[in-house]
CSV table of C-alpha atoms and ligand atoms in Angstrom, one decimal:
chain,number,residue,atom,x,y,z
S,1,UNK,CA,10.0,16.5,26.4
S,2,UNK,CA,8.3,13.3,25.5
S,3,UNK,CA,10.4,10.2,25.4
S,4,UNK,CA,9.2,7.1,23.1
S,5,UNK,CA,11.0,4.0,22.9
S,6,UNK,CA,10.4,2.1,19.9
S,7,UNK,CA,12.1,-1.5,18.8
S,8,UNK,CA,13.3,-1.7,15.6
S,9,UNK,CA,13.1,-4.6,13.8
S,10,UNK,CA,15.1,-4.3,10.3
S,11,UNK,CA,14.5,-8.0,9.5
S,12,UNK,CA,16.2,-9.0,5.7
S,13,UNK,CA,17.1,-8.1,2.4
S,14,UNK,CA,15.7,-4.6,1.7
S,15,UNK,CA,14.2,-3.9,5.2
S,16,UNK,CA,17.6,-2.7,6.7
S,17,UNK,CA,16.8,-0.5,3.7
S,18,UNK,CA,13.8,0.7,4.1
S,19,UNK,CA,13.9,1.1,7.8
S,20,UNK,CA,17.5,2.9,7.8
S,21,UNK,CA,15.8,5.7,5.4
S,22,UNK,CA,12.5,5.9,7.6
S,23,UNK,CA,14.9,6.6,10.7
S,24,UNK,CA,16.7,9.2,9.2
S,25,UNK,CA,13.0,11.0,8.6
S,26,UNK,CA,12.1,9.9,12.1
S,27,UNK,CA,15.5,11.7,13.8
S,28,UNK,CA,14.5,14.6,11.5
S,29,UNK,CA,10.8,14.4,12.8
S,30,UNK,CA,12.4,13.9,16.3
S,31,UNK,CA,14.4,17.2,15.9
S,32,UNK,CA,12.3,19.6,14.5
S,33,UNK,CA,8.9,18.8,16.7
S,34,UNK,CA,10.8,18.2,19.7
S,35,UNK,CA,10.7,14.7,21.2
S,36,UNK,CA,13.2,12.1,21.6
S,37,UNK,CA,12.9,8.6,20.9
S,38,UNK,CA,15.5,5.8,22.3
S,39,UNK,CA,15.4,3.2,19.7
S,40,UNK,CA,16.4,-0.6,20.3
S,41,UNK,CA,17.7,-2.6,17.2
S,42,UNK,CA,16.8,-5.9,17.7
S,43,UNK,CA,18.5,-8.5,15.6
S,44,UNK,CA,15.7,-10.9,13.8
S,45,UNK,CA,14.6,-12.5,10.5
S,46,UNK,CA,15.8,-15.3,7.9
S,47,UNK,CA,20.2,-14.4,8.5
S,48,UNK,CA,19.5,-14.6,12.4
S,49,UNK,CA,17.5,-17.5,12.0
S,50,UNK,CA,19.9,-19.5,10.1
S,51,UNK,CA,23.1,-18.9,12.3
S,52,UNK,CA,21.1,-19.0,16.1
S,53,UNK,CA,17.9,-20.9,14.8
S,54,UNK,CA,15.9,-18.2,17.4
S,55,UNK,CA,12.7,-17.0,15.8
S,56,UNK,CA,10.1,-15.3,18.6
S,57,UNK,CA,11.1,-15.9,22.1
S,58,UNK,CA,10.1,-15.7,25.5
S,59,UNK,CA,12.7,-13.0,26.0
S,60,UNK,CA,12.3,-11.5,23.1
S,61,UNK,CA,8.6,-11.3,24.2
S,62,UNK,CA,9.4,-9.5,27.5
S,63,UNK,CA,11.7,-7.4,25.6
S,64,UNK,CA,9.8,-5.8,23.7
S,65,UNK,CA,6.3,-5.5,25.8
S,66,UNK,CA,8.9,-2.6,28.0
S,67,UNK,CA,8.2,-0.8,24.2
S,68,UNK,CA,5.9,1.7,23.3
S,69,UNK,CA,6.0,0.3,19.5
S,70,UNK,CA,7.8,-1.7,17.5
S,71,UNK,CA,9.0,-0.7,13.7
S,72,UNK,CA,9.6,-3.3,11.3
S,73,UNK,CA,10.7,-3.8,8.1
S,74,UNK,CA,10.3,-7.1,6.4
S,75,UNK,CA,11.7,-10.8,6.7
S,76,UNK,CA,12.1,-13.7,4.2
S,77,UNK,CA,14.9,-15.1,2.4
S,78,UNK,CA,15.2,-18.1,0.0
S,79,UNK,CA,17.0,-20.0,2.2
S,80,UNK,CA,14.2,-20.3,5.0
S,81,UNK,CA,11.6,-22.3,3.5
S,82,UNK,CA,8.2,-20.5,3.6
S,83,UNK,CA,6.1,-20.1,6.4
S,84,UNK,CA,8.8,-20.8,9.1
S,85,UNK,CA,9.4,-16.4,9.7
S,86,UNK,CA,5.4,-15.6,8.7
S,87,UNK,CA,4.5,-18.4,11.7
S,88,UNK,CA,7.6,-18.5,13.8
S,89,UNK,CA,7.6,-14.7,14.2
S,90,UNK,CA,5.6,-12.2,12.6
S,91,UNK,CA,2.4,-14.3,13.6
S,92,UNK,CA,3.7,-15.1,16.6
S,93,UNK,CA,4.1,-11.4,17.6
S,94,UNK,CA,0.5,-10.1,16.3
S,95,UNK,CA,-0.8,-12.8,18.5
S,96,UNK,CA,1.3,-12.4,21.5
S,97,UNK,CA,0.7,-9.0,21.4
S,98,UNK,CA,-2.9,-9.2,20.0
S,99,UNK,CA,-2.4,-6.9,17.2
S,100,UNK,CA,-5.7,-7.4,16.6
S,101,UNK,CA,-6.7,-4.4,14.0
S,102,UNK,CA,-4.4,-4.3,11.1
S,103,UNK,CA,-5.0,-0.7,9.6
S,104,UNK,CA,-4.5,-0.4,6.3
S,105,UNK,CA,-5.1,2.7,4.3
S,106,UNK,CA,-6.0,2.9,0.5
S,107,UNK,CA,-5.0,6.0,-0.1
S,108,UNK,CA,-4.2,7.3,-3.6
S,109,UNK,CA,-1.9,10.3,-3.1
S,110,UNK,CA,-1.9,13.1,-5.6
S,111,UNK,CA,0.9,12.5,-8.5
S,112,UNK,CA,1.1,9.2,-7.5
S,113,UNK,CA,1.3,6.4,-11.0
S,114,UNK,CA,-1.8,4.0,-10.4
S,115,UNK,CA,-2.7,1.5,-12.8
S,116,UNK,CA,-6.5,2.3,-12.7
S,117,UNK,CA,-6.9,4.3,-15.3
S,118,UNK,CA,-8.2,8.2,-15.0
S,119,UNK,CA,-8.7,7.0,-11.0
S,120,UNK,CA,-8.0,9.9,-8.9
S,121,UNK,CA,-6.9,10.5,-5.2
S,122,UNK,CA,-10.4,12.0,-4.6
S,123,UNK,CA,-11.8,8.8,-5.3
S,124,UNK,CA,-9.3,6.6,-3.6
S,125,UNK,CA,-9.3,7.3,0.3
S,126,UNK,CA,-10.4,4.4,2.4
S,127,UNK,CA,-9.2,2.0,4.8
S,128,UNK,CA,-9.4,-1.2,5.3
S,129,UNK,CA,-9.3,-3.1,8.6
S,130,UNK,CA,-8.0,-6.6,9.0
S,131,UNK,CA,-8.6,-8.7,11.6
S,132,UNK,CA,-5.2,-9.9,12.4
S,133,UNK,CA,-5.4,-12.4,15.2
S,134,UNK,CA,-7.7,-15.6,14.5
S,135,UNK,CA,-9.3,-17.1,11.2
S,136,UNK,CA,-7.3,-19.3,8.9
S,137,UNK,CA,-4.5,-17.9,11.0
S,138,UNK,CA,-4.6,-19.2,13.9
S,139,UNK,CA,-2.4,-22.1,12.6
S,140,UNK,CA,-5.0,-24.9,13.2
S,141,UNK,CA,-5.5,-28.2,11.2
S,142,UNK,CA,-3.9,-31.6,10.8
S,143,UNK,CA,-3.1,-33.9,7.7
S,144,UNK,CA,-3.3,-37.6,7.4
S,145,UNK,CA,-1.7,-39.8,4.8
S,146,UNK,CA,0.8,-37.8,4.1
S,147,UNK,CA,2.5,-38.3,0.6
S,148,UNK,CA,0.0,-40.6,-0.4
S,149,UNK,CA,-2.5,-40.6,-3.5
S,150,UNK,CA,-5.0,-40.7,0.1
S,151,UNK,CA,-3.6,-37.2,1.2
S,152,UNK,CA,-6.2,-35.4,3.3
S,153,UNK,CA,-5.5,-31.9,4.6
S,154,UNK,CA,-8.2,-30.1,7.3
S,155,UNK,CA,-7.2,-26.2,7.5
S,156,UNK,CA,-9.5,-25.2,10.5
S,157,UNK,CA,-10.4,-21.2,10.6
S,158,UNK,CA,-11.4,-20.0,13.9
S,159,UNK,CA,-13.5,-16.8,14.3
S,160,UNK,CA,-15.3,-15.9,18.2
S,161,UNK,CA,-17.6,-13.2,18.9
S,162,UNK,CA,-14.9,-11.5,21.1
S,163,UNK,CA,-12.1,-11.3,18.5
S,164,UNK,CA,-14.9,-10.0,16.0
S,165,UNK,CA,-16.4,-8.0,18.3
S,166,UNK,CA,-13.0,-6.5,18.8
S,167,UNK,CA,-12.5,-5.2,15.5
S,168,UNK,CA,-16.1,-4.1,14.4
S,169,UNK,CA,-16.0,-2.3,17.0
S,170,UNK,CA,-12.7,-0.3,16.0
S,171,UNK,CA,-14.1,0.0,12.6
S,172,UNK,CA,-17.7,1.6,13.6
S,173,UNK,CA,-16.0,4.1,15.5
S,174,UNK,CA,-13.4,5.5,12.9
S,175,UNK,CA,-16.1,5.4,10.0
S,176,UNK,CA,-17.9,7.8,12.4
S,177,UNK,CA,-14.9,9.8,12.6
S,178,UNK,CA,-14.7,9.4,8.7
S,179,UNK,CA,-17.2,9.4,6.2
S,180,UNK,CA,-19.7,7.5,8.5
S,181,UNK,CA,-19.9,4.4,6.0
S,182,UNK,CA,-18.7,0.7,7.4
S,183,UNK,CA,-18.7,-2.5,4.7
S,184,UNK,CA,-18.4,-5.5,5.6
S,185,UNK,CA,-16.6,-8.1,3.4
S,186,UNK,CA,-17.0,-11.6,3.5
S,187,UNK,CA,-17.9,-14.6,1.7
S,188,UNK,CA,-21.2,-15.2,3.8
S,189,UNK,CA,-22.9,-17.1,1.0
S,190,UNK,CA,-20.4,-20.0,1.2
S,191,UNK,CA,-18.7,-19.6,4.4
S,192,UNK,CA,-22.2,-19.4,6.4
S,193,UNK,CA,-21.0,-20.6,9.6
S,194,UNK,CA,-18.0,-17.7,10.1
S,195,UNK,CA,-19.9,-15.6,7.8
S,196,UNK,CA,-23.2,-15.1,10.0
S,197,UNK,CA,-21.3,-14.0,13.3
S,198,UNK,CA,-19.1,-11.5,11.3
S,199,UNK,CA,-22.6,-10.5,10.0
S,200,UNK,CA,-24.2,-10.8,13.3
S,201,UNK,CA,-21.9,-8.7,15.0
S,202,UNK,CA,-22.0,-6.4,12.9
S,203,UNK,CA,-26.1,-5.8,12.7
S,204,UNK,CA,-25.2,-5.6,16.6
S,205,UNK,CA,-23.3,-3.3,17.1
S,206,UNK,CA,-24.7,-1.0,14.2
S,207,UNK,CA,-27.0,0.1,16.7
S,208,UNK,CA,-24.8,1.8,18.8
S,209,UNK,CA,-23.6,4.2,16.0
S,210,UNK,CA,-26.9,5.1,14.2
S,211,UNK,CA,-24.7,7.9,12.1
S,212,UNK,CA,-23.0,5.2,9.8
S,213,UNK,CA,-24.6,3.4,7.0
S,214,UNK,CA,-24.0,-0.3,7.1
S,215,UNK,CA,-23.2,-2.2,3.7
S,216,UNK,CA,-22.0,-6.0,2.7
S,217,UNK,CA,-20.1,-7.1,0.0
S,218,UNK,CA,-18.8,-10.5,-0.9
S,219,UNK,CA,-15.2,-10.7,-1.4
S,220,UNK,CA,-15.0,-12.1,-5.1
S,221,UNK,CA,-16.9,-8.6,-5.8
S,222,UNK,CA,-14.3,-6.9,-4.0
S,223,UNK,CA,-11.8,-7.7,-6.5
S,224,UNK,CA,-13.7,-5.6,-9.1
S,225,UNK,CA,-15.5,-3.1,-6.8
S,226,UNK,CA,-12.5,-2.2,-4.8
S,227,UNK,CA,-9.7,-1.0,-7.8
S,228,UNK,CA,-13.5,0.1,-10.3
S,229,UNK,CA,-14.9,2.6,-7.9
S,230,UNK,CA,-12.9,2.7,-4.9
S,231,UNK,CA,-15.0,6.0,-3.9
S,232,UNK,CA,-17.7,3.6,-2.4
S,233,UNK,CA,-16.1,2.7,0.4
S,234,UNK,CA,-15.0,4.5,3.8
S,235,UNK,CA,-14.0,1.6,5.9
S,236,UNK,CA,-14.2,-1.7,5.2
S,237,UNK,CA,-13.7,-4.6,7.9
S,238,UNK,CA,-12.7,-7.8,7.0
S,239,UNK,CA,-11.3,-11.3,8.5
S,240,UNK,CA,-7.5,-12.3,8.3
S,241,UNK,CA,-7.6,-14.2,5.6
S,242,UNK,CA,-9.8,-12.0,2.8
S,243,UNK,CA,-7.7,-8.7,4.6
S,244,UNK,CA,-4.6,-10.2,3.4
S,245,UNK,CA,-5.8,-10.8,0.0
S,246,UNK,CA,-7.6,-7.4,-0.7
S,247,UNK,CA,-4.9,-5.3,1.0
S,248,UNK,CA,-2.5,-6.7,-1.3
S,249,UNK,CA,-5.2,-5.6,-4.2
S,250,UNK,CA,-5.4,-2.3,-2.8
S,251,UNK,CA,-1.6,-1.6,-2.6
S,252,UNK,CA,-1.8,-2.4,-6.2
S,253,UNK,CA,-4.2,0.6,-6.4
S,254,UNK,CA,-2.8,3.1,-4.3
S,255,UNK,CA,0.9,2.9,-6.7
S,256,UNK,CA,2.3,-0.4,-5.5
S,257,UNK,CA,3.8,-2.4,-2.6
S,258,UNK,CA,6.5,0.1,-1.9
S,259,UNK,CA,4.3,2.9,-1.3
S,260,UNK,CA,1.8,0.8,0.9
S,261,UNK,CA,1.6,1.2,5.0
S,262,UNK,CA,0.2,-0.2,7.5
S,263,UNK,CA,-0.2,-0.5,11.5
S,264,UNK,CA,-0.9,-3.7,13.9
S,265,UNK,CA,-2.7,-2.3,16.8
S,266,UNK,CA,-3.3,-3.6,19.9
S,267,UNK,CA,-6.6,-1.5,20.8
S,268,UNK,CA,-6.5,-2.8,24.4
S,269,UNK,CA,-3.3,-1.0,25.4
S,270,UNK,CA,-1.9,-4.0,26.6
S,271,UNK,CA,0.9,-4.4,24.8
S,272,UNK,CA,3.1,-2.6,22.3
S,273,UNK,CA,1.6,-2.1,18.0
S,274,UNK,CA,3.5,-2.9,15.1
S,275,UNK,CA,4.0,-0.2,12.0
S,276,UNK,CA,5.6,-1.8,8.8
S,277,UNK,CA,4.9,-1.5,4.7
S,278,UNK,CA,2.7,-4.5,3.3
S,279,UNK,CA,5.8,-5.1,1.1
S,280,UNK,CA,8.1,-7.9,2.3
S,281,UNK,CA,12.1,-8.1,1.8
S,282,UNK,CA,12.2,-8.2,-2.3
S,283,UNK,CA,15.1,-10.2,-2.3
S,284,UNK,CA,15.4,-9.5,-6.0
S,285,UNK,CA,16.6,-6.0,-5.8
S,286,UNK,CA,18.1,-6.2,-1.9
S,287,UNK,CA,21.7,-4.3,-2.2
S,288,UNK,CA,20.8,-2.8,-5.1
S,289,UNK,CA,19.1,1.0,-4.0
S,290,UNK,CA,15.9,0.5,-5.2
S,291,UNK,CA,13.7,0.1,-2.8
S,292,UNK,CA,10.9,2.8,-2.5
S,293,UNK,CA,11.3,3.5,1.2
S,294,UNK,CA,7.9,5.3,1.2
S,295,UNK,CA,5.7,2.6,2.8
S,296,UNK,CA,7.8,2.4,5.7
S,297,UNK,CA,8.1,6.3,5.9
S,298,UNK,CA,4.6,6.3,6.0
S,299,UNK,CA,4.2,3.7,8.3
S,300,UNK,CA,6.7,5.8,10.2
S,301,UNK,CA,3.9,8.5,10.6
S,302,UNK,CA,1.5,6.4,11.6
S,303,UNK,CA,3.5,5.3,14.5
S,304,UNK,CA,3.6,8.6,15.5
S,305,UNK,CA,0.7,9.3,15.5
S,306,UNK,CA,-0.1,6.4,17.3
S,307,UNK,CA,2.1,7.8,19.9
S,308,UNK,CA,0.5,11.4,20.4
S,309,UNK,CA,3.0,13.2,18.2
S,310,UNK,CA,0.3,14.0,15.6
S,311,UNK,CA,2.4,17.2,14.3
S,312,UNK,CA,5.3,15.4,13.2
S,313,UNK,CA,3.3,12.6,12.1
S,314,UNK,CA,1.3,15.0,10.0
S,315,UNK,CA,4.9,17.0,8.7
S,316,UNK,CA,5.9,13.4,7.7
S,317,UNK,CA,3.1,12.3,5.5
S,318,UNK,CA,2.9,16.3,3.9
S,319,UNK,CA,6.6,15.8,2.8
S,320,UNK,CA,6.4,12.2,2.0
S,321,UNK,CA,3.5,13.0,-0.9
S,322,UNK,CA,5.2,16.0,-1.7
S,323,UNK,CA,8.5,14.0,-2.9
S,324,UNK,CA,6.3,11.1,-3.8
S,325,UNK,CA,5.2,13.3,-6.7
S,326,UNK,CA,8.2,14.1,-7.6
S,327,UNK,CA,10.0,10.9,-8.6
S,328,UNK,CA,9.8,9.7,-12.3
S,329,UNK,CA,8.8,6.1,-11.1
S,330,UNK,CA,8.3,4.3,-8.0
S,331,UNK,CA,10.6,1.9,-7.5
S,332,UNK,CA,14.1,0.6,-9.6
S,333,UNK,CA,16.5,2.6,-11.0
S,334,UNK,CA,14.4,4.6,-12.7
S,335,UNK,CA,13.0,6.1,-9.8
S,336,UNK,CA,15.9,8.7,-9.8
S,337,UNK,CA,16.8,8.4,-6.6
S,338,UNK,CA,18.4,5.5,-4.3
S,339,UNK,CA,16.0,4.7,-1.3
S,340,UNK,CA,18.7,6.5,0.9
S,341,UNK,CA,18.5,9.6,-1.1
S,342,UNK,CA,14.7,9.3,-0.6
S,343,UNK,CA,14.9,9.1,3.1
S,344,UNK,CA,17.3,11.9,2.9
S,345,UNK,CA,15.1,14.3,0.9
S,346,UNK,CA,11.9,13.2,3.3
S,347,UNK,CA,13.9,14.7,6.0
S,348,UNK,CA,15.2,17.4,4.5
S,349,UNK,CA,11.6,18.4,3.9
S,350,UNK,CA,10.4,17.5,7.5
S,351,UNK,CA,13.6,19.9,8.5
S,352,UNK,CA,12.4,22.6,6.3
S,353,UNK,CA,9.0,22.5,8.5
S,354,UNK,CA,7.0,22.9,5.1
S,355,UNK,CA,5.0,24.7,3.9
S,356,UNK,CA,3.6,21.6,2.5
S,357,UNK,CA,0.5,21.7,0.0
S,358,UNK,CA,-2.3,20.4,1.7
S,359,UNK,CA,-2.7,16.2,1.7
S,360,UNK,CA,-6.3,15.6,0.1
S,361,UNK,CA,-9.1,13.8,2.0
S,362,UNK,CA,-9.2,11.9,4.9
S,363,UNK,CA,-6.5,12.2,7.1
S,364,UNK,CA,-5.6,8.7,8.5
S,365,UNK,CA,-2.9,10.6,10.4
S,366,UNK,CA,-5.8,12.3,12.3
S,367,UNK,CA,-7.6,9.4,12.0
S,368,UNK,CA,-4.9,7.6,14.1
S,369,UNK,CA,-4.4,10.2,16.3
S,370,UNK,CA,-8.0,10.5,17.8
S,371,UNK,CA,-8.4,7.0,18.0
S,372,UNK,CA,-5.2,6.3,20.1
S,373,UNK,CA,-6.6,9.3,22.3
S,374,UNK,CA,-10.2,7.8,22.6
S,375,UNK,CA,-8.8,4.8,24.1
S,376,UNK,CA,-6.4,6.4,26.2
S,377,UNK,CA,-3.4,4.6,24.3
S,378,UNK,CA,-1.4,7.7,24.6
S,379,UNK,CA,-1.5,10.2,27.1
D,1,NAI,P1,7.8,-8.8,-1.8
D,1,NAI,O1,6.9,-7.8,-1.3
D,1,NAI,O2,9.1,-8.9,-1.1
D,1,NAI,O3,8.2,-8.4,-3.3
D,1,NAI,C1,7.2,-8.5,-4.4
D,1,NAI,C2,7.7,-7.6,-5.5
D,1,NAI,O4,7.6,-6.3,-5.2
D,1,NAI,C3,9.2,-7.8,-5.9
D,1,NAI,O5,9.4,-7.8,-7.3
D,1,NAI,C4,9.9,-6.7,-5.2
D,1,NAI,O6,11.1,-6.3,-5.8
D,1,NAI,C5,8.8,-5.6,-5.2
D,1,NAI,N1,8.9,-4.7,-4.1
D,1,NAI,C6,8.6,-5.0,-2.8
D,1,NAI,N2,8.8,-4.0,-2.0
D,1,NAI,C7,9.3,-3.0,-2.8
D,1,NAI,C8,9.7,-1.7,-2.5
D,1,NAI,N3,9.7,-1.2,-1.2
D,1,NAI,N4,10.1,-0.9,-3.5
D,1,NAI,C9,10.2,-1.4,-4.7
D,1,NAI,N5,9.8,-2.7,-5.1
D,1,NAI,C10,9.4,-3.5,-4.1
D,1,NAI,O7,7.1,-10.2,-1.9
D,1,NAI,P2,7.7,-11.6,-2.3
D,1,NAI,O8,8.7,-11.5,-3.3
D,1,NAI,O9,6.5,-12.5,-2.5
D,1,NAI,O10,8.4,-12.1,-1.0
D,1,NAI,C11,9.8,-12.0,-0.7
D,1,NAI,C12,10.1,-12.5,0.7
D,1,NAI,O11,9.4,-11.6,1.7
D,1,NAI,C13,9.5,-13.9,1.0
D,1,NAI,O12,10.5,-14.5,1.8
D,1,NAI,C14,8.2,-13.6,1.8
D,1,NAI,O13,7.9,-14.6,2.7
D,1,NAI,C15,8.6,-12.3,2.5
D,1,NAI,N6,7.5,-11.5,2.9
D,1,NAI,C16,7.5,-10.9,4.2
D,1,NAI,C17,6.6,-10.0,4.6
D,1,NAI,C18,6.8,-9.4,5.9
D,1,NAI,O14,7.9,-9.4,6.4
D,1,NAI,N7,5.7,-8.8,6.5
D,1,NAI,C19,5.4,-9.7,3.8
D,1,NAI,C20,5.4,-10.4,2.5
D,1,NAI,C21,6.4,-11.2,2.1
D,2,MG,MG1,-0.1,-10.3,2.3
């Protein structure tokens, strides 16, 4: 039986929420498809902060590279002043570990309330891939005259060949596995010097997959392309900075930040990736039950898969859409259940072993799957 040890990282307000439901579907998962997992809580995020003033450590490092992933739900509280967890931690960790793919899927499951109208999930089944390691991220710059009327503030964005390379990559070969099309997205008309080595690389290393179609957009476009006709894209690569922003557009899309997933990936095997919903820790309705667990349920799956349990990854995702569709709204009160009640019934349904109507499109589960086993990240 295979064992998989995975850190947990709750973090604060409603990811103690979120994660506790997606590890009641993940013991169910465990169960039913038979493998064990040994799970680690690790305390982290704005409350731990504030009484040991620890954010990403050397130990903490070595901790959890022993891992084979890490599951996390989301940090931030008003009382840590912006920036300090985002840099001190979760930045920290994508570049420590070189998370360097962030895998986000735009996926519009059936029943689902988007606010595009008369968009269906048939049209709405792409995935984007961020570049998660350099750019306007990479935390370089300087400012003079600080407080002054002479203020001058230089925000440096770093892009090399290798990281790009790095990602492309990645992206060429799931679009073959997918729909075989690959955009690019970028602002090269402005940003020439960044912009002509994402372009560069990517003319590059279109030749080694002749099967997908190459296309560019800018990423002011985007923001009407992306939530008008979704349907033209099949993977789309992008650098930190634009990923962030569009993501966040195509959570919007795909029935909001509670139902969005994602996965960090480090695509060299050389260190543990990182599953967690786009959303962060809401502290407006922490306590309250209201979460949408969802995202991190999902994100749950993807881990899995990740991890060569592609069955229960699968089982997961079938009986996460299937009470997706059934709840009255997506988040609050009025989403009928509490987001413990949602775990529950995800498990309950995982338990049950299905049968589970078929997921439309694309399977980013699959997806997952046979990219972790084409680079030998599982066995
Ligand atoms: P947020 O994502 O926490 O919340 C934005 C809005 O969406 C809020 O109205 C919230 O109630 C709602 N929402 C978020 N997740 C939800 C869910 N699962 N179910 C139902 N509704 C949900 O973003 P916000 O308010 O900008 O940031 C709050 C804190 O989270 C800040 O400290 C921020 O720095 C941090 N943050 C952390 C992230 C992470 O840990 N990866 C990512 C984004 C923000
Ligand atoms: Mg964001």
């Amino acid at each position: 039986m295979n064992t998989h040890r995975i850190a947990v990282i709750s973090g604060d307000g409603i990811g103690p929420e979120v994660v506790e439901a997606a590890l009641e579907v993940l013991a169910a998962a465990a169960s039913t498809y038979g493998f064990t997992t040994e799970l680690q809580k690790i305390p982290a995020g704005a409350q731990h902060y504030l009484r040991t003033g620890e954010l990403w450590t050397r130990e903490l490092e070595e901790n959890l590279r022993t891992y084979d992933a890490v599951l996390f739900g989301a940090m931030g509280d008003p009382a840590v002043k912006p920036g300090v967890l985002e840099r001190g931690f979760i930045l920290a960790m994508r570049q420590a570990f070189q998370q360097a793919v962030n895998f986000r899927p735009v996926k519009l499951y059936p029943g689902v309330a988007t606010p595009i109208a008369g968009l269906t999930p048939d049209r709405c089944d792409l995935v984007i891939i961020r570049e998660n390691t350099e750019g306007a991220y990479v935390g370089r710059g300087s400012t003079v005259h600080t407080g002054t009327p002479h203020a001058v503030a230089v925000q440096e964005s770093i892009n090399t060949r290798a990281g790009i390379e790095r990602v492309v990559d990645y992206s060429f070969r799931l679009a073959q596995r997918r729909r075989g099309r690959l955009t690019l997205v970028h602002k090269k008309n402005i940003l020439i010097e960044a912009g002509n080595l994402w372009q560069d690389t990517v003319n590059d290393i279109a030749s080694q997959y002749p099967a997908v179609e190459v296309d560019y957009v800018h990423v002011d476009a985007m923001c009407f392309h992306l939530p008008l006709t979704p349907e033209r894209f099949d993977v789309v690569v992008t650098d930190n900075l634009f990923g962030d922003i569009i993501t966040d557009l195509g959570a919007v899309i795909q029935g909001g930040l509670g139902v969005a997933a994602s996965a960090n990936l480090n695509v060299d095997g050389t260190a543990p990736s990182m599953f967690e919903a786009i959303h962060g820790s809401a502290p407006d309705i922490a306590g309250k039950g209201w979460a949408n667990p969802t995202g991190t349920v999902l994100s749950t799956a993807m881990c899995l898969a990740h991890l060569g349990e592609k069955d229960a990854a699968l089982a997961i995702e079938a009986a996460t859409v299937e009470v997706l569709a059934s709840l009255p709204a997506l988040s609050g009160p009025a989403m009928g259940m509490s987001t413990a009640g949602v775990g529950r019934a995800i498990a309950e349904a995982v338990r049950k072993g299905g049968p589970f109507s078929p997921v439309p499109g694309q399977s980013v589960i699959e997806d997952l799957a046979k990219m972790a086993t084409s680079m030998a990240l599982h066995n």
